[in-house]
């Protein structure tokens, strides 16, 4: 190498040598340790023990020693596997990890445990992504500067975030409120809609709040104050605190000529087909990208604090859990029962509805029980109030004061809208309203006879917003116009085959039908989506095959576009059936939901009042089985009551639901009613 070339690459060479020396110093700590000897446990069992320990601890318990879990190399291997799955799209098996990868993971673990880890340190990467090429050559100064200034996340940061998420999530999940349904396992937007349908009937005033700006930026001191209530480990707290405060880089604005040249190069390069690397995952298919663009307003913003990455949603829920706990206390204080009311006489969770209509609430005249309910999805929440409007105004004032004092957010009344149920409330692209019905109520009188009476009540209606669906289609350029939308050709699929295009749109329609599963007007809104997609494809095929109109496309390909569309050719060309039999063409699927009768109806399955996800239910049962007192109570109940067959208990439950409309007792451990008078009192 000449002297001029050596001087040219001298700065990058120095930084490269510094990075190598840093890597050697970090790896020197792990040279005397064999990583294979440290892999002793199953990481799934470690995570399971964390969940069991968290759910078996009291609600006010704290965890001072979290670094002990960070010292387990098995968790780091699992975090590396999950990070590789995110980057490459494939989950590498544990046996396929090479020796240098395990040594790098051990060095990264030692750096985190001994407080030597720095976030977004791209110049001194301890472990690199499997897609990155090995550093066998000197890096030029321009490439090094571009690498340091790029906004791409560091791979080793992702590994550390995965470990922190696996360790911290169980501790906070056991203390989160059941009113929160976003960024949590086992909960999603469907659980919100089903909870609203089953729990929000009978409310007159609704308070719809928006505090999504908390998901964009938040004070690090507020986050740390909320985390410190559960986690007391200083090393973990310092690691989160440094991730919340990223180092700001001062960038000079480029010159006008340079920016114009870069924009031209970017535009020219965007037209080229990108060749994927060997381990690079394929991009999302067209139907999935299209469905993501239909995301409701409440699900658009995902928190991303500093270098926290995938840990940000958990930290956002930790902060918003303060609001959830405040609202749960307010629900209990706000509850004012009235003995003249037909439901909600004793507590906020009573009230036995008709199992076929879980959202049915009988009316009670002028005297009604004052009650409140609350649910949150991300930075948006919904509060139902049964009482005068003044209570809703006072609740809004208290929430604004709480957000300003506890969360550091200044809000005004425009972020909290008070709406009446008769005007309809839009939440998660669904409209919540009520219908007054006059059903026939069946109940058992004191004489044991079944009495039927005409009743008056309200039935909660949850329908999909068709206008919002039209706006989303118009934004994606599928339709034009507002009152009478006209479908447009699906230009992104212009160069795809008919079989591929129909398959993509069928997956999109299946996903839309699943999204509107719990909407009363599911057939109507899914039928409209199918009409737009089918008409858009018909216009696309008319332009591709020069058929001039949709009518000719439907005449050749039928209404569901399942028959092949080809340009006119001579008689020597083989038929489509022959090509299909030889495997030279793909089978063409018809576009789904071409008729209204093919669309599934709304799912009215009753949602349990005290519903919890399956994994939490299993954890509670496991913790209960580990408690010796539960076995003592079970043994005592068997000794006093005797053993019963499951068929007998099921028949009793079915008979009680048919005659009384309720279940007399939830478990064998509860006391059963002894005489007929107690049964009548319980039924009433």
XYZ file of C-alpha atoms in Angstrom, residues 17-438:
422
model
C -8.428 -0.902 15.079
C -10.082 0.720 18.090
C -13.195 -1.348 17.524
C -11.085 -4.480 17.228
C -9.231 -3.658 20.430
C -12.539 -3.027 22.218
C -13.903 -6.329 20.971
C -10.752 -8.103 22.148
C -11.027 -6.508 25.591
C -14.663 -7.511 25.897
C -14.097 -10.994 24.597
C -11.084 -11.506 26.847
C -13.462 -11.768 29.773
C -15.264 -14.598 28.071
C -12.211 -16.482 26.821
C -11.749 -18.300 30.097
C -15.420 -19.321 30.060
C -16.807 -21.962 27.777
C -20.242 -20.820 26.544
C -21.331 -24.412 25.977
C -20.843 -25.139 29.677
C -23.145 -22.214 30.567
C -26.055 -23.531 28.492
C -27.668 -25.661 31.172
C -31.366 -24.718 31.226
C -34.236 -24.455 28.816
C -35.008 -20.763 28.158
C -38.724 -21.506 27.888
C -38.672 -22.965 31.393
C -36.861 -19.857 32.656
C -39.518 -17.580 31.146
C -42.270 -19.805 32.548
C -40.774 -19.593 36.025
C -40.736 -15.800 35.703
C -44.441 -15.721 34.839
C -45.323 -18.086 37.688
C -43.221 -16.120 40.165
C -44.827 -12.841 39.109
C -48.434 -14.079 39.240
C -47.923 -15.850 42.561
C -46.467 -12.729 44.222
C -48.712 -10.169 45.979
C -49.748 -7.101 43.947
C -47.456 -4.754 45.898
C -44.370 -6.996 45.639
C -41.113 -5.617 44.228
C -38.269 -7.400 42.465
C -34.814 -6.176 43.559
C -32.689 -8.821 41.791
C -33.321 -8.867 38.050
C -29.654 -8.989 37.045
C -29.619 -12.651 38.058
C -31.896 -13.445 35.125
C -29.729 -11.343 32.801
C -26.780 -13.526 33.776
C -28.386 -16.613 32.218
C -26.849 -17.202 28.800
C -29.815 -19.350 27.733
C -32.027 -16.247 27.612
C -29.483 -14.439 25.462
C -29.413 -17.311 23.000
C -33.218 -17.208 22.748
C -33.107 -13.425 22.295
C -30.558 -13.844 19.506
C -32.770 -16.416 17.800
C -35.790 -14.104 17.962
C -33.723 -11.171 16.670
C -32.488 -13.267 13.751
C -36.080 -14.261 12.984
C -36.999 -10.575 12.839
C -34.087 -9.711 10.538
C -33.885 -12.773 8.281
C -37.410 -14.156 8.540
C -36.244 -17.589 9.745
C -35.795 -18.843 13.309
C -32.354 -20.476 13.540
C -32.195 -23.631 15.666
C -30.045 -23.608 18.745
C -27.813 -26.376 17.437
C -26.985 -24.331 14.325
C -25.369 -21.445 16.226
C -21.641 -21.312 15.679
C -19.013 -21.043 18.382
C -18.005 -17.446 17.614
C -21.671 -16.405 17.898
C -21.939 -17.888 21.384
C -18.689 -16.178 22.430
C -20.031 -12.859 21.114
C -23.279 -13.353 23.031
C -21.285 -14.074 26.168
C -19.256 -10.891 25.629
C -22.461 -8.888 25.102
C -23.926 -10.357 28.288
C -20.808 -9.409 30.286
C -20.928 -5.884 28.853
C -24.545 -5.454 29.962
C -24.054 -6.989 33.414
C -20.881 -4.960 34.123
C -22.367 -1.628 32.881
C -20.110 -1.345 29.817
C -22.845 -1.561 27.194
C -23.707 1.545 25.147
C -26.828 1.910 23.071
C -26.502 2.461 19.317
C -22.735 1.991 19.429
C -22.272 1.085 15.781
C -18.527 1.661 15.829
C -17.970 -1.028 18.477
C -20.453 -3.771 17.733
C -19.960 -6.834 19.881
C -22.312 -8.997 17.831
C -23.424 -8.321 14.285
C -26.499 -9.170 12.273
C -26.353 -12.368 10.181
C -27.057 -10.215 7.111
C -23.966 -8.053 7.697
C -20.834 -9.000 5.857
C -17.747 -9.754 7.980
C -15.243 -6.935 8.370
C -12.296 -8.355 6.451
C -11.285 -5.123 4.717
C -10.612 -1.581 5.829
C -13.653 0.665 5.824
C -13.358 3.998 4.080
C -14.089 7.210 5.900
C -17.210 7.886 3.816
C -18.727 4.465 4.484
C -17.894 4.688 8.177
C -19.557 8.104 8.459
C -22.622 6.869 6.551
C -22.861 3.843 8.855
C -22.657 5.991 11.999
C -25.182 8.566 10.745
C -27.730 6.057 9.466
C -31.050 5.655 11.289
C -31.023 1.859 11.011
C -31.272 0.252 14.462
C -28.276 -1.622 15.783
C -28.664 -5.405 15.850
C -27.082 -5.858 19.266
C -29.571 -3.312 20.665
C -32.362 -5.560 19.441
C -30.856 -8.529 21.296
C -30.658 -6.552 24.553
C -34.231 -5.322 24.088
C -35.439 -8.894 23.613
C -33.782 -9.992 26.857
C -35.205 -7.062 28.814
C -38.668 -7.707 27.379
C -38.613 -11.395 28.318
C -37.518 -10.550 31.864
C -39.620 -7.451 32.601
C -42.912 -8.281 30.869
C -44.060 -10.940 33.405
C -43.456 -8.612 36.354
C -45.687 -5.864 34.923
C -48.322 -8.053 33.242
C -49.422 -9.407 36.624
C -50.052 -5.829 37.811
C -51.651 -4.343 34.712
C -55.326 -3.507 34.771
C -57.812 -5.686 32.926
C -59.160 -2.490 31.329
C -56.080 -2.218 29.096
C -56.112 -4.184 25.820
C -53.227 -2.900 23.677
C -49.637 -4.136 23.339
C -50.406 -7.059 25.632
C -50.423 -10.843 25.009
C -53.874 -12.369 24.633
C -55.597 -9.012 24.099
C -56.349 -7.137 20.897
C -58.918 -4.898 19.267
C -61.443 -7.751 19.059
C -61.405 -8.181 22.840
C -62.136 -4.451 23.136
C -65.147 -4.695 20.817
C -66.498 -7.799 22.574
C -66.033 -6.178 25.992
C -67.895 -3.073 24.849
C -70.745 -5.194 23.520
C -71.102 -7.164 26.766
C -70.257 -4.527 29.400
C -71.255 -1.104 28.069
C -75.017 -1.533 27.704
C -77.219 0.842 29.680
C -74.847 3.835 29.642
C -76.134 7.187 28.408
C -73.020 9.368 28.230
C -69.722 8.331 26.720
C -66.393 10.082 27.208
C -63.940 9.401 24.387
C -60.378 10.457 25.228
C -57.198 10.790 23.188
C -53.821 10.844 24.946
C -51.878 9.323 22.065
C -49.258 12.068 22.271
C -47.902 10.113 25.228
C -46.934 7.393 22.744
C -44.806 9.845 20.740
C -42.686 11.371 23.517
C -42.627 11.191 27.291
C -40.406 12.427 30.072
C -37.822 9.832 31.081
C -38.251 10.688 34.769
C -41.950 9.806 34.614
C -41.187 6.448 32.992
C -38.479 5.635 35.513
C -40.735 6.628 38.397
C -43.377 4.157 37.205
C -40.850 1.370 36.576
C -39.174 1.805 39.967
C -42.419 0.896 41.719
C -41.955 -2.733 40.638
C -38.298 -3.180 39.641
C -35.629 -2.141 42.151
C -32.542 -3.417 40.335
C -30.210 -0.451 39.725
C -28.397 -2.011 36.772
C -31.617 -2.644 34.874
C -32.949 0.810 35.767
C -29.760 2.492 34.531
C -29.936 0.458 31.313
C -33.518 1.619 30.650
C -32.700 5.191 31.621
C -29.808 5.431 29.168
C -32.038 3.987 26.437
C -34.697 6.636 27.067
C -32.190 9.481 26.570
C -30.463 8.954 23.217
C -27.469 11.070 22.264
C -28.419 13.780 19.799
C -26.258 14.238 16.720
C -25.886 17.637 15.124
C -26.387 17.267 11.406
C -25.676 20.065 8.981
C -28.298 20.586 6.280
C -27.007 19.595 2.835
C -26.606 22.100 0.094
C -29.388 22.574 -2.425
C -27.363 21.143 -5.297
C -26.313 18.086 -3.323
C -29.868 17.394 -2.125
C -31.186 17.666 -5.681
C -28.587 15.176 -6.886
C -29.347 12.748 -4.058
C -33.061 12.987 -4.779
C -32.462 12.178 -8.441
C -30.322 9.174 -7.562
C -32.931 7.934 -5.109
C -35.715 8.314 -7.645
C -33.659 6.539 -10.296
C -32.745 3.697 -7.983
C -36.323 3.204 -6.817
C -37.387 2.034 -10.273
C -34.923 -0.848 -10.255
C -35.926 -4.258 -8.972
C -34.174 -4.925 -5.692
C -32.332 -8.226 -5.405
C -32.705 -9.659 -1.919
C -29.739 -10.968 -0.009
C -29.448 -14.608 0.938
C -30.849 -14.182 4.465
C -32.956 -11.089 3.837
C -36.698 -11.674 4.416
C -39.178 -11.051 1.653
C -41.348 -7.924 1.936
C -44.936 -8.196 3.053
C -47.350 -9.244 0.287
C -49.632 -6.702 -1.305
C -52.789 -7.857 0.510
C -51.116 -7.512 3.916
C -49.757 -4.033 3.178
C -53.194 -2.999 1.991
C -54.863 -4.296 5.148
C -52.322 -2.505 7.348
C -53.378 0.735 5.662
C -56.907 0.047 6.948
C -55.698 0.291 10.553
C -58.074 2.391 12.702
C -56.984 5.689 14.147
C -56.573 4.198 17.616
C -53.957 1.706 16.345
C -51.868 3.959 14.093
C -49.362 5.196 16.667
C -46.900 2.713 18.147
C -44.616 4.033 20.914
C -40.909 4.282 20.211
C -38.873 5.893 22.976
C -35.213 6.567 22.204
C -33.337 3.295 21.801
C -35.922 1.196 23.665
C -37.320 -0.286 20.447
C -39.632 -3.225 21.166
C -39.476 -2.360 24.867
C -41.330 0.931 24.235
C -44.908 -0.512 24.169
C -44.323 -2.137 27.555
C -43.020 1.140 29.023
C -46.015 3.008 27.581
C -48.392 0.564 29.268
C -46.447 0.939 32.517
C -47.097 4.692 32.460
C -50.708 4.441 31.292
C -51.392 1.836 33.973
C -51.428 4.742 36.440
C -54.480 6.106 34.624
C -56.074 2.642 34.571
C -55.655 2.221 38.317
C -57.083 5.682 38.943
C -60.139 4.901 36.824
C -60.710 1.570 38.593
C -60.782 3.374 41.938
C -63.124 6.001 40.517
C -65.478 3.312 39.174
C -65.869 1.901 42.697
C -66.419 5.358 44.240
C -68.843 6.437 41.522
C -71.080 3.405 41.948
C -74.346 4.416 43.706
C -76.838 1.542 43.685
C -80.575 1.934 43.704
C -82.810 -0.832 45.087
C -85.501 -0.005 42.541
C -83.161 -0.831 39.673
C -83.510 -4.256 38.096
C -79.738 -4.823 37.876
C -76.553 -3.565 39.551
C -78.037 -3.644 43.065
C -74.999 -4.693 45.085
C -71.759 -4.330 43.132
C -70.382 -3.173 39.809
C -70.017 -6.742 38.520
C -73.470 -8.078 39.276
C -76.387 -8.054 36.892
C -77.292 -11.312 35.221
C -78.139 -10.740 31.583
C -79.854 -13.065 29.203
C -77.163 -15.456 27.908
C -78.516 -15.203 24.368
C -78.395 -11.367 24.556
C -75.427 -10.518 26.772
C -75.763 -6.797 26.081
C -79.456 -6.598 27.027
C -80.220 -4.193 29.928
C -83.779 -3.840 31.251
C -85.012 -0.296 31.762
C -85.918 0.815 35.267
C -87.864 4.010 34.875
C -86.622 7.208 36.512
C -84.752 5.510 39.347
C -81.496 4.131 38.001
C -78.217 3.032 39.480
C -75.329 5.380 38.782
C -72.476 3.420 37.306
C -69.304 3.932 35.280
C -67.148 1.706 33.083
C -63.805 2.235 31.379
C -61.697 0.578 28.686
C -58.455 1.621 26.982
C -56.728 0.676 23.745
C -53.315 2.325 23.347
C -53.583 6.065 23.784
C -57.383 6.089 23.319
C -59.925 5.206 25.979
C -63.704 5.050 26.315
C -65.717 5.779 29.463
C -69.420 4.951 29.814
C -71.413 6.860 32.447
C -74.919 6.040 33.634
C -76.066 9.282 35.181
C -76.372 13.007 34.390
C -74.050 14.850 32.042
C -72.535 16.773 34.961
C -70.836 13.570 36.088
C -69.189 13.220 32.673
C -67.979 16.834 32.835
C -66.530 16.305 36.305
C -64.834 13.073 35.215
C -63.247 14.811 32.246
C -61.913 17.545 34.531
C -60.367 15.015 36.918
C -58.689 13.089 34.077
C -57.158 16.276 32.670
C -55.771 17.170 36.087
C -54.421 13.658 36.591
C -52.673 13.565 33.203
C -51.040 16.920 33.872
C -49.842 16.044 37.378
C -48.867 12.370 36.950
C -48.045 11.956 33.252
C -46.851 15.462 32.397
C -49.347 15.988 29.546
C -51.340 19.176 29.104
C -54.701 18.480 27.515
C -57.799 20.480 26.716
C -61.462 19.608 26.354
C -61.078 19.008 22.616
C -59.161 15.785 23.395
C -62.080 14.509 25.507
C -65.414 14.499 23.729
C -68.651 13.897 25.627
C -71.242 12.207 23.412
C -74.698 10.781 23.987
C -75.434 7.200 23.068
C -78.257 8.214 20.714
C -75.816 10.005 18.399
C -73.457 7.050 18.083
C -69.881 6.796 19.330
C -67.106 5.762 16.951
C -64.322 3.656 18.456
C -61.939 1.341 16.566
C -63.834 1.955 13.308
C -67.045 0.673 14.940
C -70.080 2.759 15.871
C -71.658 2.114 19.271
C -75.362 2.921 19.603
C -78.444 1.450 21.270
C -81.831 0.083 20.288
C -84.939 0.020 22.461
C -86.586 -3.406 22.364
C -89.655 -5.005 23.944
